[in-house]
Amino acid sequence: MNRKDGFSQAILDWYDRNARELPWRRLGGAHPEPYHVWLSEIMLQQTTVVTVKPYFNHFISRWPQVSDLAAAELDEVLTAWAGLGYYARARNLHKCAVAVCHNYGGSFPADEAELLSLPGIGDYTAAAVSSIAFGKRAVVVDGNIERVVSRVYRIADALPQAKPVIKAHADVLTPSDRAGDYAQALMDIGSGVCTPRNPKCELCPVASFCDGFSAGDAETFPQKAPKKKKPTRKAHIFWIENGRGEVLVRRREESGLLGGMMEFPSTAWQEQAPVPDEVEALLTQIGVEGTSKPPVTTELVRHTFTHFHLELTPHVVKAGEAGGSGSNDAFWLAPDAFSTIALPTLMKKVVQSVFKGQGSLDL
Ligand code: SF4
């Protein structure tokens, strides 16, 4: 048997014995629901299975069909997504559900090219849905599969430039039959056997096909280009409270980082140190009257995004009895209603900083 056939057969045999049971999977030959596969794959990007499971179960019980998700308000979806990060995905998730209902009568297309035309579906997700949900042959390459393939072939090019080379090799290995099971098996092997550190080659079904194992240097693959140091951006953020104990929140721009999510007003996030007396300027800009007491600064909030670290200095500001009316994009909300809005993890950290020493707020 050549490497290609032997490799995929060994992978499939292993899967029949070791497949993980996951809420979005169907074992024993049946294809899972395309809606479940798509939802789980979008959620799993940059996040672990353990984190995703409760979110997946919540979404499926709340919106059992893709048409239910399409009919939901975007805000409800963003709120349910809060904590998974990368909120542009949640917005695209909703857009995609709407497009599936409008353009395909509520049934996901099986064809990779058609899937690719839907919002938020890229090469990887299109291949995963097409193969896992419909059994079509498609070359699925996620981070786990990338690692396995780069070790099996000892691919010398560094990521990300190596991606096309890895995909070409993955294509050679992908079988025509049971392509979905094969992809899921490789994902499982990548996450549980061919781990980034200390791969368990003694348990691996494809050790006899693996050049990295033979050479004894598997762990050095995939090769990676040196990482650039992330810059640190800083800003002042304001917890502005009116006489009724409500706090000013506003919605971020639809496009960009945390797009469409709610936030407390802040100065621009930039690498230069923020100017300390921006409070009054910001209050005027968002339509809040002058402060009655000087601001109180609470514990620094740190957060890391893909491309930069962020340090926010929170200030608690008492905005007088009436507290002004807020501007077009800002409104007053009692803290015990924060769980009803799409508040990202970063803003929850700000809430924790403000409440530190005064008990906690259930978000
Ligand atoms: Fe990964 Fe080792 Fe298996 Fe090669 S033999 S694919 S390095 S676990």
mmCIF file of C-alpha atoms and ligand atoms in Angstrom:
data_model
loop_
_atom_site.group_PDB
_atom_site.id
_atom_site.type_symbol
_atom_site.label_atom_id
_atom_site.label_comp_id
_atom_site.label_asym_id
_atom_site.label_seq_id
_atom_site.Cartn_x
_atom_site.Cartn_y
_atom_site.Cartn_z
ATOM 1 C CA MET A 1 0.000 0.000 0.000
ATOM 2 C CA ASN A 2 1.418 3.457 -0.885
ATOM 3 C CA ARG A 3 1.739 6.286 1.619
ATOM 4 C CA LYS A 4 -1.460 8.002 0.502
ATOM 5 C CA ASP A 5 -3.779 4.987 0.833
ATOM 6 C CA GLY A 6 -2.047 3.544 3.879
ATOM 7 C CA PHE A 7 -2.125 6.877 5.623
ATOM 8 C CA SER A 8 -5.823 7.612 5.153
ATOM 9 C CA GLN A 9 -6.827 4.027 5.965
ATOM 10 C CA ALA A 10 -4.821 4.102 9.204
ATOM 11 C CA ILE A 11 -6.431 7.426 10.108
ATOM 12 C CA LEU A 12 -9.958 6.118 9.458
ATOM 13 C CA ASP A 13 -9.349 2.884 11.389
ATOM 14 C CA TRP A 14 -8.103 4.942 14.311
ATOM 15 C CA TYR A 15 -11.196 7.167 14.094
ATOM 16 C CA ASP A 16 -13.531 4.179 14.228
ATOM 17 C CA ARG A 17 -11.958 3.218 17.540
ATOM 18 C CA ASN A 18 -11.167 6.614 19.093
ATOM 19 C CA ALA A 19 -13.477 9.342 17.769
ATOM 20 C CA ARG A 20 -14.393 11.913 20.393
ATOM 21 C CA GLU A 21 -18.069 12.309 21.124
ATOM 22 C CA LEU A 22 -18.948 15.924 20.542
ATOM 23 C CA PRO A 23 -22.380 17.573 20.540
ATOM 24 C CA TRP A 24 -22.090 18.528 16.857
ATOM 25 C CA ARG A 25 -20.877 15.098 15.685
ATOM 26 C CA ARG A 26 -22.697 11.996 14.488
ATOM 27 C CA LEU A 27 -20.655 8.813 14.775
ATOM 28 C CA GLY A 28 -21.263 5.527 12.975
ATOM 29 C CA GLY A 29 -21.592 6.745 9.409
ATOM 30 C CA ALA A 30 -24.476 9.248 9.619
ATOM 31 C CA HIS A 31 -23.795 12.800 8.471
ATOM 32 C CA PRO A 32 -24.404 15.472 11.107
ATOM 33 C CA GLU A 33 -26.690 18.463 10.596
ATOM 34 C CA PRO A 34 -24.985 21.050 8.344
ATOM 35 C CA TYR A 35 -26.263 23.786 10.680
ATOM 36 C CA HIS A 36 -24.509 22.099 13.632
ATOM 37 C CA VAL A 37 -21.267 21.582 11.706
ATOM 38 C CA TRP A 38 -21.196 25.167 10.465
ATOM 39 C CA LEU A 39 -22.033 26.651 13.892
ATOM 40 C CA SER A 40 -19.409 24.560 15.679
ATOM 41 C CA GLU A 41 -16.724 25.315 13.096
ATOM 42 C CA ILE A 42 -17.314 29.069 13.332
ATOM 43 C CA MET A 43 -17.222 28.875 17.127
ATOM 44 C CA LEU A 44 -14.108 26.689 17.177
ATOM 45 C CA GLN A 45 -11.948 29.147 15.258
ATOM 46 C CA GLN A 46 -9.275 30.275 17.737
ATOM 47 C CA THR A 47 -11.106 28.642 20.667
ATOM 48 C CA THR A 48 -10.993 25.240 22.333
ATOM 49 C CA VAL A 49 -13.596 22.464 22.245
ATOM 50 C CA VAL A 50 -14.074 22.764 26.009
ATOM 51 C CA THR A 51 -14.922 26.461 25.713
ATOM 52 C CA VAL A 52 -17.202 25.963 22.732
ATOM 53 C CA LYS A 53 -19.394 23.105 24.046
ATOM 54 C CA PRO A 54 -21.617 25.172 26.390
ATOM 55 C CA TYR A 55 -21.965 27.961 23.802
ATOM 56 C CA PHE A 56 -22.898 25.459 21.106
ATOM 57 C CA ASN A 57 -25.486 23.768 23.330
ATOM 58 C CA HIS A 58 -26.950 27.130 24.309
ATOM 59 C CA PHE A 59 -27.239 28.301 20.688
ATOM 60 C CA ILE A 60 -28.830 25.049 19.557
ATOM 61 C CA SER A 61 -31.390 25.005 22.346
ATOM 62 C CA ARG A 62 -32.234 28.673 21.817
ATOM 63 C CA TRP A 63 -32.175 28.616 18.013
ATOM 64 C CA PRO A 64 -32.759 24.963 17.018
ATOM 65 C CA GLN A 65 -32.819 25.659 13.262
ATOM 66 C CA VAL A 66 -30.805 28.019 11.114
ATOM 67 C CA SER A 67 -34.088 29.834 10.379
ATOM 68 C CA ASP A 68 -34.492 30.544 14.117
ATOM 69 C CA LEU A 69 -31.021 32.059 14.223
ATOM 70 C CA ALA A 70 -31.773 34.127 11.114
ATOM 71 C CA ALA A 71 -34.944 35.469 12.749
ATOM 72 C CA ALA A 72 -33.134 36.466 15.960
ATOM 73 C CA GLU A 73 -32.119 40.082 16.610
ATOM 74 C CA LEU A 74 -28.400 40.655 15.995
ATOM 75 C CA ASP A 75 -28.089 41.999 19.532
ATOM 76 C CA GLU A 76 -29.409 38.749 21.028
ATOM 77 C CA VAL A 77 -26.841 36.808 19.020
ATOM 78 C CA LEU A 78 -24.000 39.124 20.056
ATOM 79 C CA THR A 79 -25.064 38.843 23.694
ATOM 80 C CA ALA A 80 -25.153 35.025 23.517
ATOM 81 C CA TRP A 81 -21.753 35.073 21.809
ATOM 82 C CA ALA A 82 -20.112 37.322 24.443
ATOM 83 C CA GLY A 83 -17.050 35.550 25.844
ATOM 84 C CA LEU A 84 -16.147 33.734 22.621
ATOM 85 C CA GLY A 85 -14.339 36.821 21.291
ATOM 86 C CA TYR A 86 -13.855 37.894 17.694
ATOM 87 C CA TYR A 87 -17.301 39.463 17.488
ATOM 88 C CA ALA A 88 -17.084 40.081 13.752
ATOM 89 C CA ARG A 89 -17.666 36.324 13.550
ATOM 90 C CA ALA A 90 -20.915 36.580 15.469
ATOM 91 C CA ARG A 91 -22.141 39.302 13.130
ATOM 92 C CA ASN A 92 -21.184 37.221 10.112
ATOM 93 C CA LEU A 93 -22.784 34.179 11.719
ATOM 94 C CA HIS A 94 -26.086 36.029 11.815
ATOM 95 C CA LYS A 95 -25.642 37.374 8.281
ATOM 96 C CA CYS A 96 -24.842 33.881 7.042
ATOM 97 C CA ALA A 97 -27.952 32.400 8.695
ATOM 98 C CA VAL A 98 -30.044 35.083 6.969
ATOM 99 C CA ALA A 99 -28.349 34.375 3.607
ATOM 100 C CA VAL A 100 -28.902 30.603 3.940
ATOM 101 C CA CYS A 101 -32.604 31.247 4.537
ATOM 102 C CA HIS A 102 -33.000 33.844 1.775
ATOM 103 C CA ASN A 103 -30.816 32.246 -0.890
ATOM 104 C CA TYR A 104 -31.087 28.534 -0.120
ATOM 105 C CA GLY A 105 -34.479 28.124 1.542
ATOM 106 C CA GLY A 106 -32.914 27.372 4.926
ATOM 107 C CA SER A 107 -30.689 24.479 3.769
ATOM 108 C CA PHE A 108 -26.933 24.902 3.585
ATOM 109 C CA PRO A 109 -25.483 24.197 0.120
ATOM 110 C CA ALA A 110 -23.177 21.162 -0.110
ATOM 111 C CA ASP A 111 -20.829 22.644 -2.680
ATOM 112 C CA GLU A 112 -17.613 24.244 -1.420
ATOM 113 C CA ALA A 113 -17.768 27.152 -3.884
ATOM 114 C CA GLU A 114 -21.337 27.997 -2.890
ATOM 115 C CA LEU A 115 -20.468 27.762 0.797
ATOM 116 C CA LEU A 116 -17.534 30.107 0.180
ATOM 117 C CA SER A 117 -19.898 32.752 -1.167
ATOM 118 C CA LEU A 118 -21.697 32.966 2.207
ATOM 119 C CA PRO A 119 -20.735 35.603 4.819
ATOM 120 C CA GLY A 120 -18.018 34.543 7.247
ATOM 121 C CA ILE A 121 -17.253 31.260 5.485
ATOM 122 C CA GLY A 122 -13.634 30.965 4.345
ATOM 123 C CA ASP A 123 -11.667 28.146 2.717
ATOM 124 C CA TYR A 124 -11.375 26.092 5.873
ATOM 125 C CA THR A 125 -15.029 26.299 6.946
ATOM 126 C CA ALA A 126 -16.321 25.655 3.420
ATOM 127 C CA ALA A 127 -14.179 22.510 3.177
ATOM 128 C CA ALA A 128 -15.144 21.365 6.679
ATOM 129 C CA VAL A 129 -18.900 21.789 6.128
ATOM 130 C CA SER A 130 -18.803 20.254 2.652
ATOM 131 C CA SER A 131 -16.906 17.167 3.804
ATOM 132 C CA ILE A 132 -18.247 16.633 7.342
ATOM 133 C CA ALA A 133 -21.908 17.477 6.736
ATOM 134 C CA PHE A 134 -22.229 16.241 3.150
ATOM 135 C CA GLY A 135 -19.433 13.671 2.737
ATOM 136 C CA LYS A 136 -17.896 15.523 -0.234
ATOM 137 C CA ARG A 137 -14.194 15.239 -0.828
ATOM 138 C CA ALA A 138 -12.651 18.509 0.336
ATOM 139 C CA VAL A 139 -9.197 19.356 1.646
ATOM 140 C CA VAL A 140 -9.679 20.508 5.217
ATOM 141 C CA VAL A 141 -6.668 22.169 6.832
ATOM 142 C CA ASP A 142 -6.970 23.705 10.294
ATOM 143 C CA GLY A 143 -4.126 24.381 12.735
ATOM 144 C CA ASN A 144 -4.128 20.779 13.986
ATOM 145 C CA ILE A 145 -4.057 19.261 10.520
ATOM 146 C CA GLU A 146 -1.362 21.740 9.510
ATOM 147 C CA ARG A 147 0.798 20.443 12.336
ATOM 148 C CA VAL A 148 0.298 16.761 11.476
ATOM 149 C CA VAL A 149 0.963 17.228 7.750
ATOM 150 C CA SER A 150 4.017 19.431 8.277
ATOM 151 C CA ARG A 151 5.491 16.737 10.551
ATOM 152 C CA VAL A 152 4.614 13.821 8.290
ATOM 153 C CA TYR A 153 6.444 15.524 5.390
ATOM 154 C CA ARG A 154 8.996 17.522 7.446
ATOM 155 C CA ILE A 155 7.997 20.671 5.566
ATOM 156 C CA ALA A 156 10.914 23.071 5.877
ATOM 157 C CA ASP A 157 9.091 26.282 4.885
ATOM 158 C CA ALA A 158 7.988 28.432 7.789
ATOM 159 C CA LEU A 159 4.382 29.371 8.477
ATOM 160 C CA PRO A 160 2.500 31.309 7.244
ATOM 161 C CA GLN A 161 4.327 31.033 3.874
ATOM 162 C CA ALA A 162 4.189 27.228 4.149
ATOM 163 C CA LYS A 163 0.382 27.116 4.044
ATOM 164 C CA PRO A 164 0.015 26.422 0.292
ATOM 165 C CA VAL A 165 2.691 23.700 0.471
ATOM 166 C CA ILE A 166 0.975 22.078 3.443
ATOM 167 C CA LYS A 167 -2.376 22.250 1.681
ATOM 168 C CA ALA A 168 -0.928 20.605 -1.441
ATOM 169 C CA HIS A 169 0.424 17.734 0.657
ATOM 170 C CA ALA A 170 -2.857 17.474 2.575
ATOM 171 C CA ASP A 171 -4.641 17.246 -0.770
ATOM 172 C CA VAL A 172 -2.510 14.247 -1.780
ATOM 173 C CA LEU A 173 -3.371 12.442 1.468
ATOM 174 C CA THR A 174 -7.136 13.167 1.499
ATOM 175 C CA PRO A 175 -9.222 10.123 0.496
ATOM 176 C CA SER A 176 -12.299 10.249 -1.728
ATOM 177 C CA ASP A 177 -14.390 8.149 0.641
ATOM 178 C CA ARG A 178 -15.287 9.247 4.154
ATOM 179 C CA ALA A 179 -13.522 12.591 3.637
ATOM 180 C CA GLY A 180 -15.497 14.098 6.539
ATOM 181 C CA ASP A 181 -14.540 11.352 8.980
ATOM 182 C CA TYR A 182 -10.957 11.586 7.757
ATOM 183 C CA ALA A 183 -10.874 15.351 8.417
ATOM 184 C CA GLN A 184 -12.385 14.961 11.883
ATOM 185 C CA ALA A 185 -9.974 12.140 12.670
ATOM 186 C CA LEU A 186 -6.988 14.265 11.710
ATOM 187 C CA MET A 187 -8.329 17.108 13.861
ATOM 188 C CA ASP A 188 -8.629 14.701 16.803
ATOM 189 C CA ILE A 189 -5.151 13.293 16.235
ATOM 190 C CA GLY A 190 -3.741 16.808 15.970
ATOM 191 C CA SER A 191 -5.359 17.913 19.198
ATOM 192 C CA GLY A 192 -4.787 14.768 21.288
ATOM 193 C CA VAL A 193 -1.844 12.833 19.809
ATOM 194 C CA CYS A 194 0.241 15.064 17.552
ATOM 195 C CA THR A 195 0.284 17.837 20.130
ATOM 196 C CA PRO A 196 2.406 20.982 19.730
ATOM 197 C CA ARG A 197 4.776 19.790 22.472
ATOM 198 C CA ASN A 198 5.706 16.197 23.262
ATOM 199 C CA PRO A 199 3.696 14.512 20.487
ATOM 200 C CA LYS A 200 2.610 11.007 21.532
ATOM 201 C CA CYS A 201 4.125 9.281 18.518
ATOM 202 C CA GLU A 202 3.946 5.895 20.255
ATOM 203 C CA LEU A 203 0.120 6.178 20.109
ATOM 204 C CA CYS A 204 -0.035 7.588 16.602
ATOM 205 C CA PRO A 205 -1.654 5.479 13.871
ATOM 206 C CA VAL A 206 0.509 7.065 11.154
ATOM 207 C CA ALA A 207 3.932 6.913 12.814
ATOM 208 C CA SER A 208 5.141 4.502 10.130
ATOM 209 C CA PHE A 209 4.352 7.131 7.453
ATOM 210 C CA CYS A 210 5.841 10.064 9.360
ATOM 211 C CA ASP A 211 9.182 11.528 8.264
ATOM 212 C CA GLY A 212 9.367 13.725 11.363
ATOM 213 C CA PHE A 213 9.031 10.672 13.579
ATOM 214 C CA SER A 214 11.692 8.768 11.614
ATOM 215 C CA ALA A 215 14.093 11.695 11.822
ATOM 216 C CA GLY A 216 13.390 12.216 15.525
ATOM 217 C CA ASP A 217 12.719 15.945 15.108
ATOM 218 C CA ALA A 218 8.922 15.999 14.649
ATOM 219 C CA GLU A 219 8.399 18.546 17.408
ATOM 220 C CA THR A 220 10.327 21.201 15.465
ATOM 221 C CA PHE A 221 7.524 21.282 12.838
ATOM 222 C CA PRO A 222 5.699 23.286 11.701
ATOM 223 C CA GLN A 223 8.506 25.777 11.344
ATOM 224 C CA LYS A 224 7.393 29.262 12.261
ATOM 225 C CA ALA A 225 8.652 32.694 11.251
ATOM 226 C CA PRO A 226 9.832 34.655 14.324
ATOM 227 C CA LYS A 227 6.942 36.476 16.003
ATOM 228 C CA LYS A 228 6.804 40.234 15.964
ATOM 229 C CA LYS A 229 6.562 41.793 19.410
ATOM 230 C CA LYS A 230 3.036 43.037 20.096
ATOM 231 C CA PRO A 231 2.761 46.753 20.840
ATOM 232 C CA THR A 232 0.901 47.976 23.931
ATOM 233 C CA ARG A 233 -1.864 50.527 23.478
ATOM 234 C CA LYS A 234 -3.287 52.564 26.326
ATOM 235 C CA ALA A 235 -6.448 54.535 27.034
ATOM 236 C CA HIS A 236 -8.618 56.051 29.770
ATOM 237 C CA ILE A 237 -12.053 54.465 30.103
ATOM 238 C CA PHE A 238 -14.968 56.038 31.940
ATOM 239 C CA TRP A 239 -17.600 54.506 34.188
ATOM 240 C CA ILE A 240 -19.969 57.473 34.192
ATOM 241 C CA GLU A 241 -22.762 57.179 36.732
ATOM 242 C CA ASN A 242 -25.835 59.413 36.962
ATOM 243 C CA GLY A 243 -27.894 60.235 40.074
ATOM 244 C CA ARG A 244 -30.088 57.140 39.486
ATOM 245 C CA GLY A 245 -27.082 54.806 39.638
ATOM 246 C CA GLU A 246 -27.215 54.145 35.888
ATOM 247 C CA VAL A 247 -24.056 53.946 33.819
ATOM 248 C CA LEU A 248 -23.397 55.342 30.367
ATOM 249 C CA VAL A 249 -22.805 52.702 27.663
ATOM 250 C CA ARG A 250 -22.480 53.065 23.929
ATOM 251 C CA ARG A 251 -22.234 50.889 20.864
ATOM 252 C CA ARG A 252 -18.972 50.522 18.976
ATOM 253 C CA GLU A 253 -18.771 51.062 15.234
ATOM 254 C CA GLU A 254 -20.130 48.092 13.280
ATOM 255 C CA SER A 255 -16.847 47.540 11.489
ATOM 256 C CA GLY A 256 -13.550 46.869 13.205
ATOM 257 C CA LEU A 257 -12.492 45.434 16.522
ATOM 258 C CA LEU A 258 -15.393 44.401 18.809
ATOM 259 C CA GLY A 259 -17.658 45.820 16.089
ATOM 260 C CA GLY A 260 -21.250 46.409 17.174
ATOM 261 C CA MET A 261 -20.514 45.448 20.785
ATOM 262 C CA MET A 262 -21.269 47.678 23.763
ATOM 263 C CA GLU A 263 -18.597 49.597 25.641
ATOM 264 C CA PHE A 264 -17.988 52.266 28.202
ATOM 265 C CA PRO A 265 -16.721 55.499 26.659
ATOM 266 C CA SER A 266 -12.968 55.699 26.377
ATOM 267 C CA THR A 267 -10.252 57.763 24.794
ATOM 268 C CA ALA A 268 -8.612 56.439 21.630
ATOM 269 C CA TRP A 269 -6.580 53.229 22.087
ATOM 270 C CA GLN A 270 -3.089 54.268 21.086
ATOM 271 C CA GLU A 271 0.542 53.638 21.849
ATOM 272 C CA GLN A 272 1.230 57.200 22.999
ATOM 273 C CA ALA A 273 0.354 57.828 26.660
ATOM 274 C CA PRO A 274 -3.184 59.283 26.940
ATOM 275 C CA VAL A 275 -3.546 62.904 28.001
ATOM 276 C CA PRO A 276 -4.767 62.875 31.621
ATOM 277 C CA ASP A 277 -7.360 65.681 31.403
ATOM 278 C CA GLU A 278 -9.492 64.213 28.623
ATOM 279 C CA VAL A 279 -12.421 63.570 30.995
ATOM 280 C CA GLU A 280 -14.282 66.823 30.445
ATOM 281 C CA ALA A 281 -13.705 66.723 26.696
ATOM 282 C CA LEU A 282 -15.139 63.222 26.487
ATOM 283 C CA LEU A 283 -18.126 64.103 28.718
ATOM 284 C CA THR A 284 -18.939 67.025 26.460
ATOM 285 C CA GLN A 285 -18.548 64.915 23.347
ATOM 286 C CA ILE A 286 -21.011 62.280 24.570
ATOM 287 C CA GLY A 287 -23.510 64.856 25.850
ATOM 288 C CA VAL A 288 -23.078 64.469 29.627
ATOM 289 C CA GLU A 289 -23.139 67.489 31.916
ATOM 290 C CA GLY A 290 -20.118 68.454 34.020
ATOM 291 C CA THR A 291 -19.030 66.174 36.850
ATOM 292 C CA SER A 292 -20.011 66.871 40.428
ATOM 293 C CA LYS A 293 -17.010 65.064 41.963
ATOM 294 C CA PRO A 294 -13.492 64.388 40.747
ATOM 295 C CA PRO A 295 -13.093 60.973 39.070
ATOM 296 C CA VAL A 296 -11.861 57.977 41.079
ATOM 297 C CA THR A 297 -9.361 55.734 39.322
ATOM 298 C CA THR A 298 -9.691 51.958 39.754
ATOM 299 C CA GLU A 299 -7.355 49.057 39.012
ATOM 300 C CA LEU A 300 -5.687 48.938 35.582
ATOM 301 C CA VAL A 301 -7.377 46.555 33.118
ATOM 302 C CA ARG A 302 -5.139 44.495 30.819
ATOM 303 C CA HIS A 303 -6.314 42.615 27.751
ATOM 304 C CA THR A 304 -4.575 41.075 24.759
ATOM 305 C CA PHE A 305 -5.914 41.143 21.215
ATOM 306 C CA THR A 306 -4.373 39.333 18.244
ATOM 307 C CA HIS A 307 -2.171 42.254 17.265
ATOM 308 C CA PHE A 308 -1.691 44.302 20.426
ATOM 309 C CA HIS A 309 -1.896 44.442 24.192
ATOM 310 C CA LEU A 310 -4.266 46.962 25.717
ATOM 311 C CA GLU A 311 -4.087 48.737 29.066
ATOM 312 C CA LEU A 312 -7.179 50.621 30.165
ATOM 313 C CA THR A 313 -7.221 52.940 33.155
ATOM 314 C CA PRO A 314 -10.813 53.052 34.453
ATOM 315 C CA HIS A 315 -12.200 56.217 36.046
ATOM 316 C CA VAL A 316 -15.460 56.323 37.990
ATOM 317 C CA VAL A 317 -17.193 59.624 37.308
ATOM 318 C CA LYS A 318 -20.303 60.925 39.114
ATOM 319 C CA ALA A 319 -22.116 62.907 36.439
ATOM 320 C CA GLY A 320 -24.486 64.924 38.653
ATOM 321 C CA GLU A 321 -28.143 64.308 39.535
ATOM 322 C CA ALA A 322 -29.680 64.239 36.053
ATOM 323 C CA GLY A 323 -26.565 62.946 34.387
ATOM 324 C CA GLY A 324 -27.357 64.507 31.032
ATOM 325 C CA SER A 325 -29.163 62.790 28.248
ATOM 326 C CA GLY A 326 -26.351 60.898 26.573
ATOM 327 C CA SER A 327 -25.694 61.366 22.887
ATOM 328 C CA ASN A 328 -27.130 59.535 19.888
ATOM 329 C CA ASP A 329 -24.986 56.457 20.307
ATOM 330 C CA ALA A 330 -24.856 56.375 24.134
ATOM 331 C CA PHE A 331 -27.526 55.570 26.705
ATOM 332 C CA TRP A 332 -27.934 54.983 30.424
ATOM 333 C CA LEU A 333 -28.286 51.480 31.792
ATOM 334 C CA ALA A 334 -28.437 50.077 35.323
ATOM 335 C CA PRO A 335 -25.520 47.689 36.032
ATOM 336 C CA ASP A 336 -27.898 44.836 36.902
ATOM 337 C CA ALA A 337 -29.128 44.983 33.271
ATOM 338 C CA PHE A 338 -25.643 44.545 31.768
ATOM 339 C CA SER A 339 -26.298 40.839 31.210
ATOM 340 C CA THR A 340 -28.931 41.828 28.622
ATOM 341 C CA ILE A 341 -26.491 43.649 26.336
ATOM 342 C CA ALA A 342 -23.555 42.490 24.229
ATOM 343 C CA LEU A 343 -20.782 43.385 26.640
ATOM 344 C CA PRO A 344 -17.430 41.918 25.534
ATOM 345 C CA THR A 345 -14.986 40.289 27.959
ATOM 346 C CA LEU A 346 -12.788 43.386 27.956
ATOM 347 C CA MET A 347 -15.670 45.539 29.253
ATOM 348 C CA LYS A 348 -16.540 42.897 31.851
ATOM 349 C CA LYS A 349 -13.005 43.308 33.155
ATOM 350 C CA VAL A 350 -13.681 47.032 33.500
ATOM 351 C CA VAL A 351 -16.843 46.244 35.494
ATOM 352 C CA GLN A 352 -14.793 43.949 37.750
ATOM 353 C CA SER A 353 -12.224 46.682 38.284
ATOM 354 C CA VAL A 354 -14.921 49.177 39.285
ATOM 355 C CA PHE A 355 -16.658 46.705 41.600
ATOM 356 C CA LYS A 356 -13.469 45.364 43.171
ATOM 357 C CA GLY A 357 -13.762 45.661 46.925
ATOM 358 C CA GLN A 358 -17.526 46.259 46.686
ATOM 359 C CA GLY A 359 -18.631 42.713 45.948
ATOM 360 C CA SER A 360 -19.154 41.528 42.388
ATOM 361 C CA LEU A 361 -21.738 42.000 39.685
ATOM 362 C CA ASP A 362 -23.371 38.969 38.097
ATOM 363 C CA LEU A 363 -22.881 39.418 34.320
HETATM 364 FE FE1 SF4 B 1 2.673 13.536 14.849
HETATM 365 FE FE2 SF4 B 1 4.338 11.740 15.891
HETATM 366 FE FE3 SF4 B 1 2.187 10.967 14.535
HETATM 367 FE FE4 SF4 B 1 4.229 12.067 13.266
HETATM 368 S S1 SF4 B 1 4.231 10.141 14.386
HETATM 369 S S2 SF4 B 1 2.088 12.536 12.961
HETATM 370 S S3 SF4 B 1 4.877 13.558 14.766
HETATM 371 S S4 SF4 B 1 2.217 12.089 16.491
#
